[in-house]
XYZ file of C-alpha atoms in Angstrom:
781
model
C 48.026 53.381 124.212
C 45.099 55.660 122.633
C 46.954 58.522 124.485
C 49.748 57.460 123.285
C 48.757 57.786 120.098
C 47.350 60.719 120.194
C 50.381 62.410 121.789
C 52.498 61.127 118.789
C 50.310 62.619 116.594
C 50.727 65.650 118.396
C 54.168 65.924 118.700
C 54.614 65.080 115.374
C 52.465 68.044 114.089
C 53.924 70.186 116.748
C 57.566 69.292 115.280
C 55.814 70.024 111.499
C 54.535 72.711 112.675
C 57.563 74.178 114.361
C 59.449 73.193 110.790
C 57.355 74.965 108.746
C 58.035 78.512 111.240
C 61.673 78.054 111.146
C 61.139 78.060 107.602
C 59.350 80.919 107.420
C 61.183 82.775 109.479
C 64.449 81.693 107.188
C 62.710 83.051 104.367
C 61.132 85.851 105.883
C 64.692 87.259 107.417
C 66.783 86.439 103.837
C 63.929 89.511 102.554
C 64.160 91.915 105.830
C 66.205 94.808 105.622
C 70.136 93.551 107.025
C 70.835 93.567 110.667
C 72.466 96.844 111.420
C 69.964 98.260 109.757
C 67.536 97.367 111.557
C 69.227 97.768 115.198
C 69.772 101.711 114.157
C 65.807 102.130 114.195
C 65.941 100.884 117.354
C 67.128 104.407 119.176
C 69.586 102.449 121.275
C 73.202 103.767 121.745
C 76.279 101.979 120.332
C 79.177 101.715 122.850
C 76.367 102.642 125.913
C 75.334 99.945 128.635
C 71.834 99.957 128.147
C 72.385 98.960 123.949
C 71.930 95.492 124.269
C 68.960 95.757 125.992
C 67.711 98.661 123.488
C 68.553 96.454 120.197
C 66.180 93.248 121.697
C 63.325 95.905 123.343
C 62.882 98.053 120.476
C 64.166 96.904 117.194
C 61.070 97.465 115.052
C 58.701 93.496 115.657
C 57.548 91.454 112.719
C 58.455 88.129 111.733
C 60.684 88.536 108.684
C 62.946 90.509 111.757
C 62.780 87.974 114.240
C 66.302 86.330 113.430
C 68.138 89.455 113.697
C 66.278 90.477 116.870
C 67.608 87.339 118.671
C 71.309 87.662 117.190
C 73.040 88.043 119.640
C 76.820 87.729 118.109
C 75.741 90.527 116.055
C 73.742 92.750 118.677
C 76.476 92.296 120.493
C 79.233 93.385 117.716
C 76.866 95.875 116.906
C 76.732 97.633 120.195
C 80.111 96.734 121.051
C 81.960 98.429 117.965
C 82.054 101.905 118.332
C 84.417 102.682 121.064
C 87.020 102.814 118.033
C 88.254 105.830 117.958
C 89.044 107.593 114.846
C 92.518 106.600 112.971
C 95.285 108.790 111.470
C 97.423 106.450 110.942
C 98.380 105.692 108.016
C 97.240 102.026 106.588
C 99.582 99.120 105.950
C 99.642 96.263 104.008
C 96.776 95.506 101.860
C 95.544 97.859 103.617
C 95.146 97.477 107.342
C 94.861 100.660 110.114
C 97.596 99.097 112.576
C 96.152 101.040 115.368
C 93.105 99.228 115.571
C 93.505 96.197 112.731
C 90.925 97.511 110.934
C 90.755 96.354 106.948
C 89.829 98.718 104.802
C 89.358 98.897 101.055
C 88.791 101.766 98.118
C 87.944 100.872 94.835
C 86.515 103.251 91.844
C 83.405 101.949 89.449
C 82.879 104.980 87.782
C 84.847 108.149 86.326
C 83.543 110.484 83.731
C 86.459 112.050 81.381
C 86.364 115.779 82.566
C 89.098 117.509 84.789
C 87.230 117.901 87.165
C 85.181 113.491 87.138
C 81.963 112.775 88.761
C 83.136 109.561 90.410
C 81.300 106.514 92.114
C 83.909 104.920 94.783
C 82.884 102.534 97.447
C 85.085 101.862 100.693
C 85.041 99.069 103.235
C 85.817 99.040 106.891
C 85.475 96.108 109.023
C 84.864 98.214 112.105
C 82.831 100.808 110.425
C 82.511 103.693 112.430
C 78.819 104.778 111.120
C 76.422 102.094 111.710
C 73.259 103.621 110.253
C 74.662 103.375 106.446
C 73.454 100.099 104.515
C 72.687 100.918 100.619
C 75.945 98.856 100.151
C 75.580 96.505 102.712
C 76.359 97.357 106.379
C 80.544 97.719 106.051
C 80.151 99.593 102.614
C 79.721 102.954 101.688
C 79.568 105.109 98.508
C 81.371 108.093 98.576
C 77.680 109.704 98.183
C 77.116 108.717 101.361
C 78.583 110.921 103.587
C 76.110 112.501 106.592
C 76.191 114.573 109.209
C 75.417 112.676 112.565
C 73.140 115.282 114.398
C 72.283 112.999 117.779
C 74.529 115.088 119.850
C 74.101 119.007 118.463
C 72.080 119.889 121.775
C 74.078 117.091 124.314
C 75.781 119.167 127.567
C 78.833 118.888 125.288
C 77.330 119.461 121.657
C 78.919 117.844 118.734
C 78.836 117.138 115.196
C 79.683 113.792 113.325
C 80.656 114.079 109.770
C 81.095 111.073 107.466
C 83.876 111.644 105.387
C 83.474 109.055 101.833
C 85.959 107.379 103.359
C 84.382 106.288 106.224
C 86.170 107.904 108.931
C 84.656 110.826 111.121
C 85.441 114.424 111.766
C 84.528 115.372 114.777
C 83.180 119.090 114.873
C 82.804 120.383 118.746
C 81.573 123.832 120.148
C 84.163 125.861 120.323
C 83.908 129.918 120.399
C 80.522 129.997 119.272
C 81.142 128.148 116.808
C 81.671 124.431 114.854
C 85.540 123.657 114.450
C 87.900 119.977 114.453
C 90.238 120.722 116.989
C 93.147 120.885 115.995
C 92.741 120.754 112.336
C 92.769 124.396 109.970
C 91.102 124.128 106.795
C 87.830 122.773 107.765
C 84.658 124.595 108.775
C 81.265 123.934 109.362
C 78.452 126.819 109.438
C 74.326 125.974 109.784
C 72.877 128.841 107.293
C 69.987 130.490 107.263
C 68.757 128.278 103.935
C 67.963 124.859 105.884
C 71.474 123.707 105.450
C 74.637 123.345 106.632
C 78.122 124.522 104.926
C 81.242 122.130 105.181
C 83.916 123.765 103.332
C 87.503 122.250 103.238
C 90.244 124.611 101.768
C 92.544 121.595 101.143
C 90.006 119.427 98.829
C 88.764 122.948 97.467
C 84.909 122.060 98.138
C 82.397 123.336 99.649
C 79.533 120.600 101.000
C 75.553 121.584 101.922
C 74.092 119.360 104.630
C 70.247 118.718 105.583
C 69.633 120.549 108.625
C 66.876 118.507 110.347
C 68.208 114.723 108.654
C 71.806 115.779 108.185
C 71.448 113.799 104.772
C 74.077 114.900 102.537
C 72.895 117.207 99.401
C 75.585 119.031 97.107
C 79.005 119.511 96.612
C 80.787 122.410 94.454
C 85.004 122.190 93.914
C 86.701 125.340 93.514
C 87.171 125.165 90.140
C 83.262 125.669 89.275
C 81.721 122.044 89.104
C 78.133 121.669 91.550
C 77.256 118.061 92.179
C 73.982 117.717 93.350
C 72.444 114.096 95.426
C 68.554 113.524 94.658
C 66.824 111.348 96.955
C 63.397 109.726 96.737
C 62.582 109.497 100.353
C 65.489 108.455 102.292
C 67.132 106.813 99.357
C 69.749 108.283 96.439
C 68.130 108.206 93.208
C 70.380 109.959 91.031
C 73.824 112.171 91.394
C 73.612 115.067 89.205
C 76.585 117.463 88.021
C 76.727 121.117 86.270
C 79.519 123.807 85.862
C 77.782 126.464 88.709
C 77.356 128.672 86.201
C 74.781 126.425 84.283
C 72.204 124.537 87.607
C 69.693 123.258 85.977
C 70.279 123.358 81.873
C 69.691 119.901 80.860
C 72.184 120.161 77.945
C 74.661 120.870 80.684
C 74.192 117.569 83.026
C 75.854 114.362 83.648
C 73.719 111.807 85.473
C 74.903 108.986 87.779
C 71.231 106.910 87.865
C 70.699 104.605 91.159
C 68.683 101.409 91.210
C 67.978 99.514 94.536
C 66.741 95.741 95.820
C 63.382 95.381 98.419
C 65.662 95.926 101.017
C 67.466 99.478 99.960
C 70.511 98.465 98.844
C 72.027 99.403 95.667
C 71.866 97.098 93.139
C 73.506 98.830 89.445
C 74.664 102.307 89.038
C 74.203 103.385 85.568
C 76.073 106.327 83.734
C 75.031 108.356 80.505
C 76.181 105.652 78.644
C 73.708 102.947 79.826
C 76.678 100.493 80.331
C 75.796 100.273 84.567
C 78.010 98.267 86.966
C 75.925 95.498 89.462
C 76.250 94.985 92.878
C 75.149 91.296 94.748
C 74.625 90.502 97.945
C 73.962 88.156 100.146
C 71.563 86.711 102.869
C 73.204 88.837 105.701
C 73.681 92.279 103.286
C 77.389 91.969 102.792
C 78.189 93.194 99.383
C 79.564 89.695 97.714
C 80.111 91.001 94.182
C 80.273 93.696 91.639
C 80.062 92.621 88.164
C 81.880 95.474 85.588
C 79.753 96.606 82.384
C 81.765 94.255 80.559
C 80.910 91.434 82.617
C 83.298 90.494 84.896
C 83.428 89.749 88.455
C 84.864 90.590 91.250
C 83.833 88.520 94.376
C 84.061 89.745 97.814
C 84.386 87.116 100.333
C 82.714 86.364 104.352
C 84.384 82.992 105.141
C 84.653 84.332 109.103
C 81.743 82.959 111.784
C 82.364 84.543 114.389
C 81.762 88.185 112.341
C 80.094 87.769 109.075
C 80.452 90.929 107.962
C 84.249 91.040 108.237
C 85.936 90.693 104.815
C 88.075 87.343 104.775
C 89.002 87.375 100.950
C 89.126 88.944 97.250
C 88.321 87.007 94.309
C 89.755 88.800 90.989
C 87.598 89.332 88.012
C 89.767 86.036 86.446
C 88.209 84.445 89.599
C 91.649 84.033 91.317
C 91.976 84.632 94.539
C 94.343 87.375 95.468
C 93.635 88.555 99.240
C 92.590 86.336 102.674
C 92.060 88.234 105.970
C 92.004 86.658 109.266
C 90.738 87.929 112.491
C 91.589 87.682 116.173
C 88.927 87.486 118.545
C 88.583 91.207 118.489
C 87.818 91.421 115.302
C 91.814 92.532 114.341
C 93.225 91.286 111.340
C 95.819 89.674 112.493
C 97.066 88.181 108.603
C 97.076 89.218 105.080
C 98.266 86.841 102.570
C 98.880 86.618 98.778
C 99.588 84.003 96.126
C 102.863 85.801 95.821
C 104.272 85.160 99.733
C 106.571 87.926 99.640
C 103.837 89.970 100.397
C 102.236 88.638 103.534
C 102.207 90.191 105.935
C 101.027 89.306 109.859
C 100.268 91.606 113.105
C 100.288 91.282 116.597
C 98.488 94.252 119.110
C 99.787 95.229 122.340
C 98.982 98.267 124.629
C 99.035 100.944 122.416
C 101.519 98.844 120.157
C 101.800 96.584 116.902
C 103.757 94.912 115.376
C 104.398 94.528 111.540
C 106.363 91.298 110.137
C 106.567 90.988 106.880
C 109.552 89.281 104.354
C 111.934 93.017 105.739
C 111.396 91.750 109.257
C 109.588 93.898 112.085
C 107.986 96.843 113.040
C 106.586 98.042 116.127
C 104.488 100.825 115.774
C 102.920 102.894 118.912
C 99.991 105.323 118.976
C 98.872 108.199 121.237
C 95.383 107.387 121.186
C 93.342 110.095 122.965
C 90.328 111.482 120.567
C 91.983 109.837 117.495
C 94.937 107.644 117.295
C 97.539 109.613 115.965
C 101.437 107.392 115.253
C 103.722 107.927 117.901
C 106.970 105.779 116.864
C 107.925 102.814 114.236
C 110.554 100.847 114.899
C 111.642 99.285 111.952
C 114.824 97.041 110.912
C 116.222 100.244 109.251
C 115.898 102.405 111.794
C 113.157 103.883 113.775
C 110.765 106.754 112.905
C 109.146 109.018 116.087
C 106.448 111.717 115.855
C 105.450 113.980 118.849
C 102.182 116.126 118.865
C 101.163 119.156 120.739
C 97.933 118.852 122.746
C 95.835 120.610 119.906
C 96.339 117.135 117.799
C 99.877 119.371 115.567
C 102.986 117.388 114.618
C 105.468 119.018 116.669
C 108.429 116.711 115.463
C 109.416 114.019 113.397
C 112.752 112.147 114.050
C 113.742 109.791 111.780
C 117.500 107.979 110.923
C 118.850 110.620 108.948
C 117.188 113.507 110.382
C 114.506 115.330 112.395
C 112.189 118.284 111.037
C 110.433 120.666 114.009
C 107.229 122.468 113.291
C 105.277 126.107 114.057
C 102.222 126.866 114.537
C 99.681 129.949 115.041
C 97.061 130.576 117.383
C 94.647 129.083 114.237
C 96.545 125.801 114.304
C 98.403 126.941 111.315
C 101.641 125.491 110.353
C 103.798 129.010 109.712
C 107.543 127.161 109.896
C 108.955 123.816 108.874
C 112.812 123.660 110.060
C 114.266 120.627 108.464
C 117.485 118.602 109.404
C 118.526 116.047 106.414
C 121.871 114.207 106.999
C 123.030 117.603 108.331
C 121.599 119.969 105.954
C 119.364 121.820 106.988
C 116.298 123.413 105.081
C 113.201 125.732 106.327
C 109.746 126.158 105.033
C 108.163 129.387 106.380
C 104.511 130.484 105.230
C 102.659 134.165 106.187
C 98.941 134.071 105.050
C 96.488 136.319 103.238
C 94.419 136.539 106.267
C 93.638 135.688 109.766
C 91.500 131.795 109.129
C 91.890 130.456 105.740
C 95.430 128.306 104.260
C 95.806 130.800 102.038
C 99.369 132.174 101.374
C 100.756 135.408 100.858
C 104.285 134.671 101.475
C 106.047 131.483 101.117
C 109.757 131.195 101.546
C 111.529 128.008 100.334
C 115.546 127.184 99.730
C 116.236 129.699 96.904
C 112.810 131.120 96.678
C 109.900 133.861 97.452
C 106.919 133.526 96.078
C 103.920 136.008 96.435
C 100.342 135.332 95.865
C 97.479 137.909 95.309
C 93.482 137.018 95.376
C 89.900 137.538 94.256
C 87.292 137.060 95.833
C 86.384 133.740 94.966
C 90.064 132.969 96.597
C 91.380 132.278 93.165
C 95.162 133.432 92.415
C 95.276 136.220 89.940
C 98.864 137.282 90.785
C 101.927 135.066 91.169
C 105.435 136.087 91.682
C 108.676 133.666 92.562
C 111.953 135.529 92.824
C 114.968 133.354 93.086
C 117.229 134.034 96.319
C 120.872 134.046 97.463
C 119.116 131.987 100.453
C 119.922 128.635 99.984
C 118.946 126.828 102.755
C 115.732 129.302 103.805
C 116.499 129.999 106.467
C 116.598 134.006 105.895
C 112.894 133.334 105.364
C 110.988 136.624 103.818
C 114.064 138.705 104.256
C 116.285 136.553 101.777
C 117.810 138.714 99.029
C 116.559 138.244 96.074
C 118.930 137.547 92.434
C 117.218 139.696 90.295
C 115.202 136.750 88.860
C 111.740 136.810 89.147
C 108.433 134.859 87.155
C 105.317 136.505 87.658
C 101.843 135.446 86.710
C 98.539 137.196 86.013
C 95.575 135.653 85.466
C 91.832 136.324 85.339
C 88.667 133.778 86.239
C 84.839 134.394 85.154
C 82.364 133.787 87.304
C 82.976 130.053 87.806
C 86.509 129.828 88.998
C 87.726 128.717 85.623
C 90.996 129.744 84.462
C 90.306 132.190 81.238
C 93.536 133.608 80.656
C 97.503 133.158 82.279
C 100.336 135.494 81.424
C 103.449 133.821 82.049
C 106.868 136.891 82.583
C 110.288 136.491 83.143
C 112.300 139.303 84.016
C 109.987 141.483 82.543
C 109.474 139.811 79.434
C 105.952 137.785 78.414
C 106.857 133.993 78.088
C 103.827 132.744 77.503
C 100.162 133.878 77.003
C 97.582 131.293 77.507
C 93.719 131.510 76.762
C 90.613 129.136 77.635
C 87.260 128.246 76.395
C 84.834 125.684 77.735
C 82.021 123.772 76.592
C 78.290 123.779 78.065
C 79.513 120.949 80.596
C 82.497 123.001 81.500
C 85.375 121.034 80.117
C 88.228 122.926 78.789
C 87.138 123.097 74.692
C 90.601 125.437 74.062
C 93.017 126.117 74.774
C 96.118 128.869 73.295
C 99.736 130.900 73.099
C 99.345 133.626 71.824
C 103.411 133.685 71.980
C 104.680 130.151 70.514
C 100.828 129.933 68.749
C 100.629 126.778 70.261
C 97.405 125.845 70.554
C 94.636 122.719 71.020
C 90.946 122.291 70.289
C 88.782 119.410 72.299
C 86.341 118.679 68.883
C 83.611 116.189 70.883
C 83.276 114.821 73.478
C 80.941 111.437 74.514
C 78.068 111.296 77.042
C 80.671 110.656 80.049
C 82.616 113.522 78.775
C 85.668 111.758 77.808
C 87.195 113.503 74.717
C 86.993 111.221 71.343
C 88.447 114.542 68.775
C 91.478 116.747 69.863
C 92.894 118.742 66.573
C 96.376 120.603 67.546
C 98.923 122.720 65.060
C 100.910 119.125 63.875
C 97.344 116.784 63.560
C 94.067 115.662 64.615
C 93.831 112.998 67.015
C 90.655 110.363 67.576
C 89.870 108.271 70.611
C 87.481 105.214 71.764
C 86.560 103.666 74.321
C 85.525 100.798 76.062
C 82.090 100.477 78.239
C 84.569 100.797 81.227
C 85.746 104.443 79.547
C 88.748 102.881 79.306
C 91.096 104.010 76.273
C 90.781 101.175 73.510
C 91.813 102.867 70.479
C 94.248 106.213 70.160
C 94.414 107.318 65.714
C 97.032 110.588 65.780
C 96.986 111.497 61.618
C 99.809 114.060 61.117
C 99.688 115.782 57.702
C 103.072 116.759 55.958
C 105.302 119.686 57.236
C 108.660 120.169 57.223
C 108.997 119.618 61.072
C 108.223 116.175 60.825
C 110.588 115.570 56.847
C 107.934 115.805 54.846
C 105.687 113.354 55.219
C 102.298 112.160 56.568
C 102.147 109.212 59.456
C 99.778 108.141 60.938
C 99.560 106.171 64.428
C 97.196 103.822 65.340
C 97.061 102.532 68.571
C 94.947 99.194 69.738
C 94.609 98.543 73.784
C 93.009 95.104 75.305
C 92.822 94.801 79.039
C 93.081 91.430 81.217
C 89.614 90.650 83.276
C 91.434 92.154 86.209
C 91.488 95.395 84.654
C 95.363 95.959 83.418
C 96.577 96.504 79.648
C 97.195 92.793 78.739
C 98.272 93.999 75.271
C 98.846 96.987 73.180
C 99.527 96.902 69.949
C 100.931 99.909 67.546
C 101.501 100.219 63.886
C 102.381 103.299 61.384
C 100.793 103.958 57.706
C 102.847 106.376 56.268
C 102.068 108.662 52.638
C 99.066 106.445 52.743
C 101.130 103.564 52.384
C 100.650 99.988 54.054
C 100.753 99.737 58.059
C 103.824 98.768 60.159
C 104.290 97.976 63.172
C 106.888 99.890 65.598
C 108.450 98.914 69.207
C 107.250 99.981 72.370
C 110.163 102.487 72.256
C 109.438 104.318 69.304
C 105.614 104.458 70.748
C 107.036 105.770 73.554
C 108.437 108.797 71.840
C 105.038 109.013 70.125
C 103.164 109.497 73.054
C 105.332 111.401 75.308
C 105.327 114.015 72.657
C 101.261 113.923 72.701
C 101.167 113.630 76.183
C 103.330 116.488 76.607
C 101.844 118.676 74.161
C 104.847 118.438 71.355
C 104.652 119.440 67.854
C 105.304 117.637 65.441
C 104.195 114.065 67.791
C 105.608 112.156 65.279
C 108.976 110.687 65.941
C 112.122 112.571 63.777
C 113.470 110.627 61.112
C 116.452 109.986 63.070
C 114.102 108.240 65.655
C 112.185 106.323 62.993
C 112.318 102.239 63.532
C 113.640 102.714 67.017
C 113.980 99.375 68.670
C 115.696 99.360 71.891
C 112.729 99.318 74.508
C 113.101 102.476 77.061
C 110.392 101.341 79.582
C 110.928 103.963 82.217
C 109.517 106.355 80.050
C 106.758 104.904 77.593
C 103.899 106.335 79.562
C 99.942 104.596 79.683
C 97.320 106.363 77.367
C 96.702 109.963 79.030
C 94.613 111.529 76.733
C 94.832 114.831 77.898
C 97.899 115.529 80.080
C 99.184 117.682 77.755
C 96.950 120.273 79.732
C 99.383 119.752 82.922
C 102.223 119.400 81.152
C 101.828 122.015 78.342
C 99.026 124.569 79.012
C 98.563 124.835 83.015
C 101.243 126.543 85.186
C 101.106 124.487 87.493
C 104.625 121.987 86.231
C 106.197 125.662 85.470
C 105.777 127.218 88.800
C 106.511 124.141 90.717
C 108.000 122.129 88.497
C 111.386 121.804 90.935
C 109.343 120.482 93.456
C 108.712 116.941 90.951
C 112.169 117.131 90.296
C 112.988 117.369 93.636
C 115.675 114.227 94.616
C 113.053 112.192 97.397
C 115.296 111.680 100.920
C 115.051 107.934 101.745
C 113.675 108.965 104.845
C 112.410 112.347 105.498
C 110.595 115.612 103.810
C 112.240 118.069 102.176
C 108.949 119.203 99.692
C 107.260 120.540 102.551
C 104.719 122.059 100.047
C 101.028 120.440 99.083
C 99.125 122.317 96.264
C 95.737 123.546 95.628
C 93.358 122.422 93.032
C 95.804 122.270 89.767
C 93.238 123.562 87.150
C 93.739 126.720 88.118
C 97.147 128.645 89.336
C 97.734 127.288 92.651
C 98.778 128.089 95.748
C 100.950 125.552 98.205
C 99.671 124.629 101.751
C 102.365 123.604 104.539
C 101.131 120.240 105.728
C 103.286 118.870 108.047
C 101.416 115.658 108.709
C 102.137 113.817 105.509
C 105.221 112.720 104.356
C 107.120 114.199 101.600
C 105.999 111.308 98.831
C 102.061 111.618 99.613
C 102.664 115.407 98.754
C 104.349 115.151 96.028
C 101.792 112.141 94.790
C 99.002 114.809 95.214
C 101.020 116.752 92.840
C 101.609 114.544 90.158
C 97.877 113.415 90.272
C 96.752 116.816 88.746
C 99.091 115.580 85.954
C 97.547 112.316 85.179
C 93.991 111.791 84.468
C 92.215 114.214 86.340
C 93.993 112.775 89.788
C 90.795 113.645 92.309
C 93.123 115.982 94.069
C 92.671 113.857 97.206
C 94.127 114.699 100.999
C 95.545 111.469 102.750
C 95.703 112.150 106.345
C 98.912 109.917 106.590
C 101.756 109.600 108.110
C 104.258 107.143 106.002
C 105.034 103.847 105.609
C 108.353 103.181 106.950
C 108.401 99.058 107.154
C 109.879 98.273 103.886
C 111.501 102.202 103.125
C 114.958 100.762 102.050
C 114.098 98.359 99.747
C 111.376 100.716 97.355
C 113.721 103.791 98.271
C 116.778 102.264 96.294
C 114.125 101.083 92.941
C 113.184 104.618 93.303
C 116.748 105.498 92.974
C 117.818 103.066 90.112
C 114.892 104.068 88.227
C 116.000 107.529 88.333
C 119.081 106.603 87.565
C 117.725 105.318 84.092
C 115.591 108.610 83.745
C 118.472 110.984 83.663
C 119.886 108.550 81.208
C 117.293 107.784 78.562
C 115.003 110.408 79.000
C 117.215 113.503 80.437
C 118.459 114.303 76.938
C 115.272 114.656 75.197
C 114.470 117.798 77.291
C 113.139 119.092 81.237
C 109.754 118.015 80.625
C 110.463 114.499 79.204
C 112.587 113.550 82.781
C 109.553 115.043 84.288
C 107.389 112.570 83.248
C 109.558 109.738 83.112
C 109.993 111.114 87.162
C 106.593 110.725 87.086
C 106.468 106.987 86.162
C 109.331 106.255 88.542
C 107.634 107.902 91.688
C 104.291 105.816 90.839
C 105.920 102.587 90.735
C 107.514 103.518 94.297
C 104.641 104.067 95.688
C 102.857 100.396 94.731
C 106.160 98.674 95.773
C 105.027 101.222 99.813
C 101.624 99.693 98.925
C 99.694 102.995 98.383
């Protein structure tokens, strides 16, 4: 009896001890490094036969890490998920890579206000390629967490993996004495003697540096003269600083984002110069669960699948409403995406290198060519079939669609030299000759009705441009086409930072425009003037985040206010008396209000004339004011016969874009490539084969076969709105419901022709841009 009591007491004590021990473990694990970062420290190689044993044997010990070391589900997930090859397909739905079922998201938390903005963004992958990134949780990464994986640099088959800003890998291999991405032109990686690798991307116009010893990202230099550097404390990013390349280190020219961290090394906040920080929160498994905007609205991310504790299953927007739900199969592939709007619901089923996508339009089956990367092979949709074939280097050889086909020719440096498109029986040819043996800079480009020629300085900037109209309406004669005698030429100069200083535009020997540009200490455009017309615009002041707050032109002055998130809060334009505006002095005042999700919830506008009482105006009349401002028209106020306009014309009423006059009026892009903007977009196939380089300069085109024409056009439009990101999306197309979106786009184009066309070419182009934006939204971009 006594022994029984002692046994009972001992059992009770051991039970209490075990309970205390478990609680202690849980308490420590909640504050320990998240499991994936610990596994990366074990030296295990994901995908190897010994990965699981290496993780359990070599993961750093300690009572706080006990739960991770014994979490067999997470260990297996970490070890088995690297077999997924890089994906060169185009995400569908909201959005999912159809080749491997990976859910991906991209969100921007901050962008400064200059022409080449400093951006802080995040990307999510439900199966991340880079397992070592944990600063935003294991499955999220910021655009500044780029790095080189150097673990195989000295292997028997050497390679370097460059993880990009979207989390996707680029695999550089040692080919003919140098690092290259097989089948991809415009990318180079060079190890210099200064302790850095240099990664140059001609399409993006950037040169990045990485530490030779650690592979950590160090700096980025843009083609247009901006330098950005990541500053570390240990292995953590402490701040991101931006300067013009000719003012590096000068305090007055510096723009800085500062980062703060929690005790687990995860980013807690990003603080811009205004102090209006964005805050981040994480759960016990290291998942990013919420982002709080500077004005207090919270966006939430849900992870509810116990099998895959880091796989996102839902999003709640800033109003608290659930706006998306993802479900997964036993392999962790997305099998459905649902929304409150059920017409947007999508489901996925997977076969051997095939995926069937089901939505309101019916069933579409994708097939893929899987090697070093997954490439789209064919897509069978309710509207027809699209197929693509690739050569052994990964270059696109041919695309066949319901209305025709396009064939491509490549040179020995894997650069495209010709595209021959046959669409509905009509044949068009694009031919390109390069200025040297390695770069993507063209010397001559022949398209239907035109031959363009380019001359460059030592920095690769276009200093001479000549465009000759030809009688070759199909482009089949290439460089041998006969000219009509009509010609545009541009002569340009740049400063030492590759910023455009002047551009003289001549038509058939007659100078039409003669532009000069000046810049402030942060590299922002300060003034622009055309000596021929006398048109000018001057930025009088900018705030700490480089957003223009006072701008003066020949016909008046604008004052712009911004909210905590950098969105336009107020716009006021004061126009003095002139003969052009009917001898009156109007003042426009516009106020913007935003909903929790960041969209414009209301916009009110009123006008005071000659100091009189304020009177409200309609959206249609406001549209004329804002269109004139964005296009750089003088005067900005509507003419007397349009004042009081009541009928709404939403197809050409734009959102507020403060400095869009630069692209539409003061830079050469729209003038030189305006035909590509206004060109009718075919329902299935490409006619616009060219993608432009950075549009803050005189741009040059690149022939990019692996982008759809609509994607290429979006890169052209990106330079005409809010700076754009000049991004490069390697995307095959979103054909699953192309027909419905295209019908809407055609209807919008008809409205543009009727409503905006009579107001001139640039009004029509702006309307087309807005129509195209709606088209892209319909297609899922």
